[in-house]
């Protein structure tokens, strides 16, 4: 099994290019089945989750051409089925976006129940509530979610919780329903807005995305489009915190600084310098980091997908910090791994009380999920000595060329497969 081998201690210095947003690409690729015309999509990240989605779409007959590593042309005019049982879809959360897209276009869909990182219950009751409000029958049986409707009719839907997935899924289904739909208490994440913009570029009539009230006027059909996916807010934030954690100086390029406001605010609070330009942000960490408090919230609050990364920074800062995870119930699994590296953290429910330590020491650790895996790599990059990180397939789900980008910033990190590879890495870097 592939692992990362890491020798800590090098401050990360240099420039890194951010790729397309995974969590925008997944619904946009799914939504491509909502037209019989060709769609041309740029800035698709080449990560495991998007590749699983692309191959599932190809499996139901979507004609696909990879123009280059990050550009794909798709045509779904002759798909063979609206039943998706591809086993790999069980591994990704976003498989359920195919339900909203197929239900919207074909008024029916059967998709294997979603998987995704084990960070909490990952319920789908709000998705089901939205589909039913639009007039669809929904049944969950035999590990599948099955839905169909004579027609979909617009409705006034109030989300009981702010849900990115449910907002996106209901938006897709409502796009081709008859009449008006209002989604109240909608999620406002950048990827919700990106999907709305994509659908509008295909002839949809969606207003208010990015606010908590989204208004949709159903349209009978959607046409082809050319579209470029927004930069990944979380990949950008991860590299910004990589600079903080390794006391480096990193220019993060190809970002939308507006999407990074809560991340920038926290970096300033803990003592980093942050310089913004139109599509890049520079983070310099020359002084010891300071403690702070942070609570994860729906956008524009501090993102839950950045919670492990800030916790790693705070666990090596001066003083006591408090991290509150308000979105998911089980997103502190990495704390045990970080403790093996010398961290002093106590988790009580959805709160982590962090007493900063002077430094981490290298250890053999495992990635418990996608974002925690990336955060643990950052801890290992700052640690004294050598570390190995296994279960890196989680990290590869959402970060393209993660170790190569870190290497380009001066990190001593390599992919290894065996103990012998690790010994060779140690000899080379010793
Ligand atoms: C999306 O997950 C992202 N995944 C997650 O990123 C991200 O952490 C999350 O949004 C929050 O921003 C993708 O976009 C593929 P939610 P999603 O529905 O849609 C509860 C990553 O690292 N809820 O906003 O599943 C749910 O249990 C991943 O890229 C219900 O109760 O998140 C959670 O507590 C990890 N009922 C809260 O809402 C529902 O029907 C927020 O979940 C739906 C959700």
Tab-separated table of C-alpha atoms and ligand atoms in Angstrom:
chain	number	residue	atom	x	y	z
A	1	UNK	CA	0.000	0.000	0.000
A	2	UNK	CA	1.431	3.392	-0.940
A	3	UNK	CA	2.412	5.729	1.859
A	4	UNK	CA	4.031	9.124	2.195
A	5	UNK	CA	7.520	9.213	3.707
A	6	UNK	CA	8.260	12.600	5.242
A	7	UNK	CA	11.272	14.253	6.839
A	8	UNK	CA	10.011	17.277	8.754
A	9	UNK	CA	11.661	20.602	9.447
A	10	UNK	CA	11.781	22.395	6.088
A	11	UNK	CA	9.771	25.638	5.977
A	12	UNK	CA	7.645	25.587	2.810
A	13	UNK	CA	8.696	28.387	0.476
A	14	UNK	CA	7.619	29.216	-3.062
A	15	UNK	CA	4.518	29.264	-5.258
A	16	UNK	CA	1.694	26.712	-5.685
A	17	UNK	CA	-1.135	26.655	-8.260
A	18	UNK	CA	-4.603	25.725	-6.979
A	19	UNK	CA	-6.767	23.401	-9.081
A	20	UNK	CA	-10.505	23.250	-9.743
A	21	UNK	CA	-12.863	22.789	-6.787
A	22	UNK	CA	-13.687	19.103	-6.201
A	23	UNK	CA	-16.968	19.948	-4.493
A	24	UNK	CA	-18.063	22.110	-7.410
A	25	UNK	CA	-16.842	19.667	-10.088
A	26	UNK	CA	-18.830	16.737	-8.686
A	27	UNK	CA	-22.314	18.298	-9.004
A	28	UNK	CA	-21.377	20.027	-12.279
A	29	UNK	CA	-20.257	16.745	-13.867
A	30	UNK	CA	-23.473	15.102	-12.644
A	31	UNK	CA	-25.592	17.999	-13.955
A	32	UNK	CA	-24.105	17.481	-17.425
A	33	UNK	CA	-26.659	14.678	-17.980
A	34	UNK	CA	-29.450	17.289	-17.847
A	35	UNK	CA	-28.967	18.274	-21.498
A	36	UNK	CA	-28.864	16.318	-24.777
A	37	UNK	CA	-26.293	18.755	-26.096
A	38	UNK	CA	-22.542	18.757	-25.609
A	39	UNK	CA	-20.957	20.390	-22.565
A	40	UNK	CA	-17.288	21.429	-22.390
A	41	UNK	CA	-15.932	21.745	-18.863
A	42	UNK	CA	-12.521	23.161	-17.901
A	43	UNK	CA	-10.553	23.167	-14.643
A	44	UNK	CA	-11.833	19.739	-13.574
A	45	UNK	CA	-9.483	18.506	-10.834
A	46	UNK	CA	-7.818	15.155	-11.595
A	47	UNK	CA	-8.639	13.511	-8.248
A	48	UNK	CA	-10.122	10.146	-7.335
A	49	UNK	CA	-13.633	11.421	-6.575
A	50	UNK	CA	-14.092	13.253	-9.888
A	51	UNK	CA	-12.623	10.289	-11.793
A	52	UNK	CA	-15.099	7.933	-10.094
A	53	UNK	CA	-17.936	10.275	-11.119
A	54	UNK	CA	-16.668	10.484	-14.719
A	55	UNK	CA	-16.344	6.731	-15.055
A	56	UNK	CA	-19.824	6.174	-13.568
A	57	UNK	CA	-21.250	8.611	-16.139
A	58	UNK	CA	-19.382	6.820	-18.932
A	59	UNK	CA	-20.837	3.570	-17.571
A	60	UNK	CA	-24.401	4.718	-18.287
A	61	UNK	CA	-23.538	5.815	-21.811
A	62	UNK	CA	-22.385	9.424	-21.505
A	63	UNK	CA	-20.001	10.072	-24.408
A	64	UNK	CA	-16.847	11.583	-22.964
A	65	UNK	CA	-13.620	12.996	-24.324
A	66	UNK	CA	-10.768	14.063	-22.071
A	67	UNK	CA	-9.421	17.066	-24.014
A	68	UNK	CA	-6.567	17.377	-21.514
A	69	UNK	CA	-5.926	16.459	-17.873
A	70	UNK	CA	-8.380	19.081	-16.637
A	71	UNK	CA	-10.813	19.520	-19.572
A	72	UNK	CA	-13.632	17.163	-20.520
A	73	UNK	CA	-16.275	17.210	-23.268
A	74	UNK	CA	-19.449	15.264	-22.468
A	75	UNK	CA	-22.663	14.359	-24.289
A	76	UNK	CA	-25.477	12.553	-22.469
A	77	UNK	CA	-28.040	12.468	-25.313
A	78	UNK	CA	-28.066	8.670	-25.473
A	79	UNK	CA	-27.565	7.412	-21.963
A	80	UNK	CA	-28.618	3.776	-21.632
A	81	UNK	CA	-30.117	3.829	-18.143
A	82	UNK	CA	-31.016	5.928	-15.114
A	83	UNK	CA	-29.981	3.119	-12.764
A	84	UNK	CA	-26.477	3.459	-11.328
A	85	UNK	CA	-25.111	0.528	-9.360
A	86	UNK	CA	-21.402	1.158	-9.986
A	87	UNK	CA	-19.726	-0.237	-6.862
A	88	UNK	CA	-17.205	2.621	-6.831
A	89	UNK	CA	-20.049	5.120	-6.353
A	90	UNK	CA	-20.450	3.665	-2.863
A	91	UNK	CA	-17.097	5.221	-1.995
A	92	UNK	CA	-18.012	8.792	-2.797
A	93	UNK	CA	-20.496	11.083	-1.129
A	94	UNK	CA	-21.373	12.897	-4.315
A	95	UNK	CA	-22.902	9.858	-6.036
A	96	UNK	CA	-26.243	11.168	-4.830
A	97	UNK	CA	-25.953	14.192	-7.134
A	98	UNK	CA	-26.821	11.819	-9.967
A	99	UNK	CA	-30.272	11.431	-8.394
A	100	UNK	CA	-31.113	15.130	-8.541
A	101	UNK	CA	-29.738	15.444	-12.077
A	102	UNK	CA	-31.469	12.337	-13.511
A	103	UNK	CA	-34.719	13.030	-11.646
A	104	UNK	CA	-34.711	16.575	-13.010
A	105	UNK	CA	-34.160	15.471	-16.619
A	106	UNK	CA	-35.750	11.992	-16.797
A	107	UNK	CA	-38.138	12.113	-13.805
A	108	UNK	CA	-36.580	8.902	-12.492
A	109	UNK	CA	-33.339	7.620	-10.979
A	110	UNK	CA	-31.962	4.714	-8.991
A	111	UNK	CA	-28.544	5.238	-7.431
A	112	UNK	CA	-26.536	3.235	-4.912
A	113	UNK	CA	-26.602	4.958	-1.516
A	114	UNK	CA	-23.655	7.353	-1.071
A	115	UNK	CA	-20.474	6.718	0.894
A	116	UNK	CA	-17.892	9.384	1.666
A	117	UNK	CA	-15.601	10.212	4.589
A	118	UNK	CA	-16.706	8.756	7.929
A	119	UNK	CA	-17.018	12.109	9.716
A	120	UNK	CA	-20.573	11.769	10.906
A	121	UNK	CA	-23.998	10.344	10.078
A	122	UNK	CA	-24.097	11.910	6.554
A	123	UNK	CA	-27.913	11.740	6.564
A	124	UNK	CA	-29.889	12.370	3.357
A	125	UNK	CA	-33.307	13.141	4.832
A	126	UNK	CA	-33.255	16.717	3.519
A	127	UNK	CA	-32.532	15.502	-0.009
A	128	UNK	CA	-35.511	13.142	0.220
A	129	UNK	CA	-37.703	15.865	1.739
A	130	UNK	CA	-36.885	18.154	-1.207
A	131	UNK	CA	-37.515	15.516	-3.884
A	132	UNK	CA	-40.859	14.606	-2.298
A	133	UNK	CA	-41.853	18.272	-2.028
A	134	UNK	CA	-41.388	18.477	-5.820
A	135	UNK	CA	-43.765	15.542	-6.285
A	136	UNK	CA	-41.370	12.600	-6.558
A	137	UNK	CA	-41.827	9.233	-4.910
A	138	UNK	CA	-38.658	8.250	-3.041
A	139	UNK	CA	-37.845	4.788	-1.676
A	140	UNK	CA	-34.637	3.655	0.014
A	141	UNK	CA	-34.221	-0.114	-0.274
A	142	UNK	CA	-31.558	-2.717	-0.950
A	143	UNK	CA	-28.832	-0.091	-0.544
A	144	UNK	CA	-30.298	2.031	-3.297
A	145	UNK	CA	-32.196	5.306	-3.322
A	146	UNK	CA	-34.985	5.045	-5.940
A	147	UNK	CA	-37.094	7.940	-7.107
A	148	UNK	CA	-39.595	8.720	-9.848
A	149	UNK	CA	-42.280	11.276	-10.697
A	150	UNK	CA	-45.033	11.714	-13.287
A	151	UNK	CA	-43.981	15.341	-13.281
A	152	UNK	CA	-42.049	17.532	-10.919
A	153	UNK	CA	-43.889	20.635	-9.745
A	154	UNK	CA	-42.199	23.623	-8.105
A	155	UNK	CA	-42.600	23.957	-4.341
A	156	UNK	CA	-41.618	26.125	-1.347
A	157	UNK	CA	-39.037	24.050	0.534
A	158	UNK	CA	-37.593	24.925	3.930
A	159	UNK	CA	-34.368	23.039	4.752
A	160	UNK	CA	-34.307	21.882	8.394
A	161	UNK	CA	-30.511	22.015	8.383
A	162	UNK	CA	-28.144	23.986	6.159
A	163	UNK	CA	-27.003	21.230	3.803
A	164	UNK	CA	-24.655	21.723	0.836
A	165	UNK	CA	-25.637	18.406	-0.707
A	166	UNK	CA	-29.372	18.789	-0.230
A	167	UNK	CA	-29.349	22.373	-1.537
A	168	UNK	CA	-27.460	21.260	-4.652
A	169	UNK	CA	-29.557	18.148	-5.230
A	170	UNK	CA	-32.916	19.890	-4.845
A	171	UNK	CA	-31.699	22.761	-7.031
A	172	UNK	CA	-30.923	20.315	-9.839
A	173	UNK	CA	-34.268	18.514	-9.567
A	174	UNK	CA	-36.185	21.837	-9.440
A	175	UNK	CA	-34.351	23.278	-12.473
A	176	UNK	CA	-36.629	21.351	-14.879
A	177	UNK	CA	-39.743	21.125	-12.666
A	178	UNK	CA	-42.931	22.913	-13.730
A	179	UNK	CA	-43.286	26.304	-12.065
A	180	UNK	CA	-41.458	28.043	-9.249
A	181	UNK	CA	-39.390	26.541	-6.432
A	182	UNK	CA	-38.093	28.426	-3.430
A	183	UNK	CA	-35.386	26.814	-1.280
A	184	UNK	CA	-35.212	28.463	2.152
A	185	UNK	CA	-32.281	28.015	4.564
A	186	UNK	CA	-30.147	27.095	1.561
A	187	UNK	CA	-26.386	26.497	1.782
A	188	UNK	CA	-24.306	29.427	0.464
A	189	UNK	CA	-20.975	27.700	-0.292
A	190	UNK	CA	-19.040	28.816	-3.404
A	191	UNK	CA	-19.689	25.430	-4.995
A	192	UNK	CA	-23.466	25.930	-4.646
A	193	UNK	CA	-23.083	29.195	-6.564
A	194	UNK	CA	-20.814	27.539	-9.141
A	195	UNK	CA	-23.422	24.872	-9.896
A	196	UNK	CA	-26.166	27.518	-10.197
A	197	UNK	CA	-23.991	29.477	-12.627
A	198	UNK	CA	-23.306	26.295	-14.611
A	199	UNK	CA	-27.032	25.464	-14.841
A	200	UNK	CA	-27.897	29.064	-15.768
A	201	UNK	CA	-25.264	28.879	-18.539
A	202	UNK	CA	-27.325	25.936	-19.849
A	203	UNK	CA	-30.552	27.978	-19.843
A	204	UNK	CA	-31.790	27.427	-16.287
A	205	UNK	CA	-33.443	30.221	-14.329
A	206	UNK	CA	-31.913	30.194	-10.853
A	207	UNK	CA	-31.647	33.319	-8.695
A	208	UNK	CA	-30.281	33.886	-5.204
A	209	UNK	CA	-27.587	31.182	-5.109
A	210	UNK	CA	-25.091	32.291	-2.472
A	211	UNK	CA	-27.885	33.580	-0.249
A	212	UNK	CA	-30.091	31.489	2.016
A	213	UNK	CA	-33.097	31.829	-0.330
A	214	UNK	CA	-32.751	30.345	-3.820
A	215	UNK	CA	-35.557	30.955	-6.344
A	216	UNK	CA	-35.862	28.649	-9.349
A	217	UNK	CA	-38.229	28.923	-12.326
A	218	UNK	CA	-38.428	25.507	-14.011
A	219	UNK	CA	-37.510	25.285	-17.706
A	220	UNK	CA	-38.476	22.483	-20.134
A	221	UNK	CA	-34.960	21.859	-21.437
A	222	UNK	CA	-31.326	22.819	-21.012
A	223	UNK	CA	-28.786	23.405	-23.796
A	224	UNK	CA	-25.064	22.736	-24.038
A	225	UNK	CA	-22.447	25.060	-22.565
A	226	UNK	CA	-18.769	25.762	-22.032
A	227	UNK	CA	-17.800	26.286	-18.404
A	228	UNK	CA	-14.740	26.572	-16.150
A	229	UNK	CA	-14.947	25.360	-12.557
A	230	UNK	CA	-13.948	27.724	-9.728
A	231	UNK	CA	-10.665	27.243	-7.831
A	232	UNK	CA	-10.770	24.945	-4.804
A	233	UNK	CA	-11.280	27.001	-1.630
A	234	UNK	CA	-10.205	24.099	0.593
A	235	UNK	CA	-7.095	23.137	-1.356
A	236	UNK	CA	-6.099	26.815	-1.210
A	237	UNK	CA	-6.783	26.981	2.533
A	238	UNK	CA	-4.779	23.801	3.094
A	239	UNK	CA	-1.693	25.298	1.428
A	240	UNK	CA	-2.195	28.583	3.313
A	241	UNK	CA	-2.093	26.641	6.578
A	242	UNK	CA	0.874	24.635	5.284
A	243	UNK	CA	2.824	27.908	5.275
A	244	UNK	CA	1.679	28.690	8.837
A	245	UNK	CA	2.458	25.223	10.207
A	246	UNK	CA	5.937	24.982	8.636
A	247	UNK	CA	6.833	28.651	9.371
A	248	UNK	CA	7.166	29.206	5.635
A	249	UNK	CA	6.381	31.768	2.965
A	250	UNK	CA	3.974	30.483	0.310
A	251	UNK	CA	2.292	32.263	-2.595
A	252	UNK	CA	-0.978	30.431	-3.317
A	253	UNK	CA	-1.974	31.187	-6.910
A	254	UNK	CA	-5.249	30.921	-8.859
A	255	UNK	CA	-7.640	31.555	-5.962
A	256	UNK	CA	-10.771	33.643	-5.385
A	257	UNK	CA	-9.738	35.619	-2.295
A	258	UNK	CA	-13.385	36.326	-1.378
A	259	UNK	CA	-13.850	32.574	-0.753
A	260	UNK	CA	-10.894	32.576	1.653
A	261	UNK	CA	-11.952	35.430	3.955
A	262	UNK	CA	-12.645	33.323	7.065
A	263	UNK	CA	-9.403	31.371	6.546
A	264	UNK	CA	-7.363	34.549	6.093
A	265	UNK	CA	-8.962	36.071	9.210
A	266	UNK	CA	-7.874	33.115	11.356
A	267	UNK	CA	-4.329	33.131	9.955
A	268	UNK	CA	-4.025	36.821	10.876
A	269	UNK	CA	-5.407	36.086	14.357
A	270	UNK	CA	-2.714	33.456	15.032
A	271	UNK	CA	0.075	35.798	13.929
A	272	UNK	CA	0.687	35.133	10.235
A	273	UNK	CA	1.113	37.850	7.612
A	274	UNK	CA	-1.329	37.510	4.710
A	275	UNK	CA	-1.028	39.573	1.510
A	276	UNK	CA	-3.861	39.400	-1.043
A	277	UNK	CA	-3.734	40.249	-4.750
A	278	UNK	CA	-6.492	39.678	-7.303
A	279	UNK	CA	-6.062	35.919	-7.819
A	280	UNK	CA	-3.404	34.962	-5.305
A	281	UNK	CA	-2.679	35.129	-1.606
A	282	UNK	CA	0.691	35.033	0.171
A	283	UNK	CA	1.068	33.633	3.694
A	284	UNK	CA	4.223	34.305	5.718
A	285	UNK	CA	4.728	32.793	9.164
A	286	UNK	CA	7.902	34.185	10.684
A	287	UNK	CA	6.784	34.508	14.308
A	288	UNK	CA	5.616	31.798	16.781
A	289	UNK	CA	1.901	31.097	16.270
A	290	UNK	CA	-0.632	32.317	18.832
A	291	UNK	CA	-3.679	30.523	20.267
A	292	UNK	CA	-7.246	31.412	19.257
A	293	UNK	CA	-10.830	30.082	19.268
A	294	UNK	CA	-12.602	28.799	16.163
A	295	UNK	CA	-16.026	27.323	15.454
A	296	UNK	CA	-16.833	25.666	12.116
A	297	UNK	CA	-19.925	27.076	10.436
A	298	UNK	CA	-21.651	26.976	7.049
A	299	UNK	CA	-20.196	29.452	4.535
A	300	UNK	CA	-19.155	32.232	4.984
A	301	UNK	CA	-18.119	30.919	8.415
A	302	UNK	CA	-14.910	28.979	8.983
A	303	UNK	CA	-15.195	25.805	6.859
A	304	UNK	CA	-15.504	22.420	8.560
A	305	UNK	CA	-13.192	21.107	5.811
A	306	UNK	CA	-10.457	23.332	7.276
A	307	UNK	CA	-10.991	22.227	10.907
A	308	UNK	CA	-8.199	19.601	11.045
A	309	UNK	CA	-5.748	21.990	9.389
A	310	UNK	CA	-6.299	24.833	11.883
A	311	UNK	CA	-6.220	22.360	14.783
A	312	UNK	CA	-2.765	21.190	13.650
A	313	UNK	CA	-1.592	24.816	13.619
A	314	UNK	CA	-3.111	25.576	17.041
A	315	UNK	CA	-1.647	22.439	18.633
A	316	UNK	CA	1.823	23.875	18.041
A	317	UNK	CA	0.924	27.469	19.008
A	318	UNK	CA	1.528	29.298	22.259
A	319	UNK	CA	-1.365	28.999	24.734
A	320	UNK	CA	-4.678	27.181	24.901
A	321	UNK	CA	-7.091	27.131	21.946
A	322	UNK	CA	-10.668	25.907	21.534
A	323	UNK	CA	-11.932	24.289	18.318
A	324	UNK	CA	-15.683	23.660	18.046
A	325	UNK	CA	-16.957	21.414	15.226
A	326	UNK	CA	-20.586	22.390	14.673
A	327	UNK	CA	-21.250	20.636	11.338
A	328	UNK	CA	-20.251	16.960	11.744
A	329	UNK	CA	-20.413	14.713	14.794
A	330	UNK	CA	-17.211	12.759	14.288
A	331	UNK	CA	-14.552	15.000	12.849
A	332	UNK	CA	-11.840	14.741	15.539
A	333	UNK	CA	-10.611	11.222	14.671
A	334	UNK	CA	-7.195	12.641	13.732
A	335	UNK	CA	-6.566	13.796	17.336
A	336	UNK	CA	-5.260	10.352	18.373
A	337	UNK	CA	-2.778	10.416	15.487
A	338	UNK	CA	-1.682	13.958	16.336
A	339	UNK	CA	-1.215	12.922	19.967
A	340	UNK	CA	1.287	10.310	18.775
A	341	UNK	CA	3.256	13.252	17.365
A	342	UNK	CA	3.272	15.027	20.723
A	343	UNK	CA	0.095	17.116	20.605
A	344	UNK	CA	-1.812	17.873	23.825
A	345	UNK	CA	-5.514	17.896	22.881
A	346	UNK	CA	-8.603	16.896	24.859
A	347	UNK	CA	-11.815	16.251	22.936
A	348	UNK	CA	-15.120	16.654	24.783
A	349	UNK	CA	-18.080	16.073	22.454
A	350	UNK	CA	-17.753	18.473	19.547
A	351	UNK	CA	-15.114	20.626	21.272
A	352	UNK	CA	-11.336	20.155	21.234
A	353	UNK	CA	-9.346	21.890	23.969
A	354	UNK	CA	-5.832	22.357	22.629
A	355	UNK	CA	-2.777	23.146	24.756
A	356	UNK	CA	-0.062	24.202	22.355
A	357	UNK	CA	3.266	22.362	22.401
A	358	UNK	CA	6.629	23.567	21.125
A	359	UNK	CA	6.981	21.006	18.375
A	360	UNK	CA	5.778	17.768	16.899
A	361	UNK	CA	7.973	14.686	16.629
A	362	UNK	CA	7.754	12.323	13.672
A	363	UNK	CA	5.681	9.117	13.903
A	364	UNK	CA	3.942	6.487	11.775
A	365	UNK	CA	0.384	7.758	11.337
A	366	UNK	CA	-2.735	6.981	9.292
A	367	UNK	CA	-5.081	9.287	7.404
A	368	UNK	CA	-8.576	8.817	8.938
A	369	UNK	CA	-10.317	10.847	6.215
A	370	UNK	CA	-9.581	13.261	3.415
A	371	UNK	CA	-9.024	16.596	5.164
A	372	UNK	CA	-7.600	15.108	8.383
A	373	UNK	CA	-5.146	13.152	6.232
A	374	UNK	CA	-3.926	16.338	4.584
A	375	UNK	CA	-3.660	18.068	7.974
A	376	UNK	CA	-1.573	15.212	9.411
A	377	UNK	CA	0.815	15.510	6.464
A	378	UNK	CA	1.263	19.191	7.351
A	379	UNK	CA	2.006	18.203	10.968
A	380	UNK	CA	4.615	15.685	9.763
A	381	UNK	CA	6.197	18.356	7.523
A	382	UNK	CA	6.797	20.521	10.588
A	383	UNK	CA	7.752	17.659	12.943
A	384	UNK	CA	11.273	16.881	14.105
A	385	UNK	CA	12.394	13.674	12.407
A	386	UNK	CA	10.761	11.160	10.093
A	387	UNK	CA	7.118	10.192	9.620
A	388	UNK	CA	5.131	7.836	7.427
A	389	UNK	CA	1.499	8.466	6.542
A	390	UNK	CA	-0.601	5.567	5.282
A	391	UNK	CA	-4.172	5.305	3.963
A	392	UNK	CA	-3.239	8.162	1.648
A	393	UNK	CA	-5.959	7.076	-0.797
A	394	UNK	CA	-8.228	9.301	1.287
A	395	UNK	CA	-5.994	12.291	0.541
A	396	UNK	CA	-5.864	11.415	-3.166
A	397	UNK	CA	-9.687	11.691	-3.254
A	398	UNK	CA	-9.487	15.449	-2.978
A	399	UNK	CA	-5.936	16.685	-3.574
A	400	UNK	CA	-4.301	16.496	-7.012
A	401	UNK	CA	-0.528	15.810	-6.933
A	402	UNK	CA	-0.492	16.662	-3.225
A	403	UNK	CA	3.037	15.405	-2.492
A	404	UNK	CA	4.410	16.839	-5.772
A	405	UNK	CA	3.036	20.301	-4.958
A	406	UNK	CA	4.537	20.055	-1.467
A	407	UNK	CA	7.894	18.917	-2.931
A	408	UNK	CA	7.873	21.981	-5.207
A	409	UNK	CA	7.657	24.088	-2.040
A	410	UNK	CA	10.716	22.403	-0.549
A	411	UNK	CA	9.047	19.619	1.438
A	412	UNK	CA	10.965	16.368	1.886
A	413	UNK	CA	8.091	14.026	1.054
A	414	UNK	CA	7.963	10.987	-1.210
A	415	UNK	CA	5.594	8.201	-2.165
A	416	UNK	CA	6.917	4.856	-0.862
A	417	UNK	CA	5.565	1.303	-0.901
A	418	UNK	CA	7.899	-0.735	1.314
A	419	UNK	CA	10.012	-0.477	4.444
A	420	UNK	CA	13.033	-0.684	2.163
A	421	UNK	CA	11.817	2.395	0.278
A	422	UNK	CA	11.560	4.178	3.635
A	423	UNK	CA	15.142	3.216	4.556
A	424	UNK	CA	16.331	4.512	1.186
A	425	UNK	CA	14.391	7.759	1.762
A	426	UNK	CA	16.080	8.146	5.152
A	427	UNK	CA	19.532	7.542	3.645
A	428	UNK	CA	18.872	10.042	0.891
A	429	UNK	CA	17.605	12.770	3.219
A	430	UNK	CA	19.650	11.935	6.336
B	1	LIG	C1	-20.375	18.590	1.545
B	1	LIG	O1	-20.799	17.406	2.198
B	1	LIG	C2	-18.918	18.368	1.200
B	1	LIG	N1	-18.797	17.215	0.311
B	1	LIG	C3	-18.097	18.125	2.473
B	1	LIG	O2	-16.732	18.083	2.087
B	1	LIG	C4	-18.286	19.313	3.415
B	1	LIG	O3	-17.619	19.019	4.628
B	1	LIG	C5	-19.767	19.551	3.673
B	1	LIG	O4	-20.470	19.729	2.427
B	1	LIG	C6	-20.015	20.801	4.516
B	1	LIG	O5	-19.470	21.916	3.868
B	1	LIG	C7	-19.063	17.400	-0.997
B	1	LIG	O6	-19.396	18.485	-1.440
B	1	LIG	C8	-18.881	16.190	-1.883
B	1	LIG	P1	-23.923	18.745	4.249
B	1	LIG	P2	-22.376	17.175	2.456
B	1	LIG	O7	-25.087	18.109	3.592
B	1	LIG	O8	-23.151	17.762	1.335
B	1	LIG	C9	-26.410	17.144	7.950
B	1	LIG	C10	-14.641	17.153	1.735
B	1	LIG	O9	-13.709	17.019	2.529
B	1	LIG	N2	-27.396	16.688	6.964
B	1	LIG	O10	-23.727	20.213	4.121
B	1	LIG	O11	-22.574	15.749	2.789
B	1	LIG	C11	-25.119	16.342	7.857
B	1	LIG	O12	-25.229	15.150	8.581
B	1	LIG	C12	-16.039	16.825	2.175
B	1	LIG	O13	-14.522	17.582	0.563
B	1	LIG	C13	-28.604	16.169	7.414
B	1	LIG	O14	-28.854	16.072	8.609
B	1	LIG	O15	-22.578	18.045	3.773
B	1	LIG	C14	-24.109	17.302	8.432
B	1	LIG	O16	-24.127	17.191	9.836
B	1	LIG	C15	-16.080	16.235	3.580
B	1	LIG	N3	-29.510	15.753	6.489
B	1	LIG	C16	-24.648	18.679	8.026
B	1	LIG	O17	-26.006	18.472	7.664
B	1	LIG	C17	-29.266	15.834	5.131
B	1	LIG	O18	-30.148	15.436	4.338
B	1	LIG	C18	-23.938	19.292	6.829
B	1	LIG	O19	-23.933	18.323	5.801
B	1	LIG	C19	-28.040	16.365	4.700
B	1	LIG	C20	-27.114	16.795	5.633
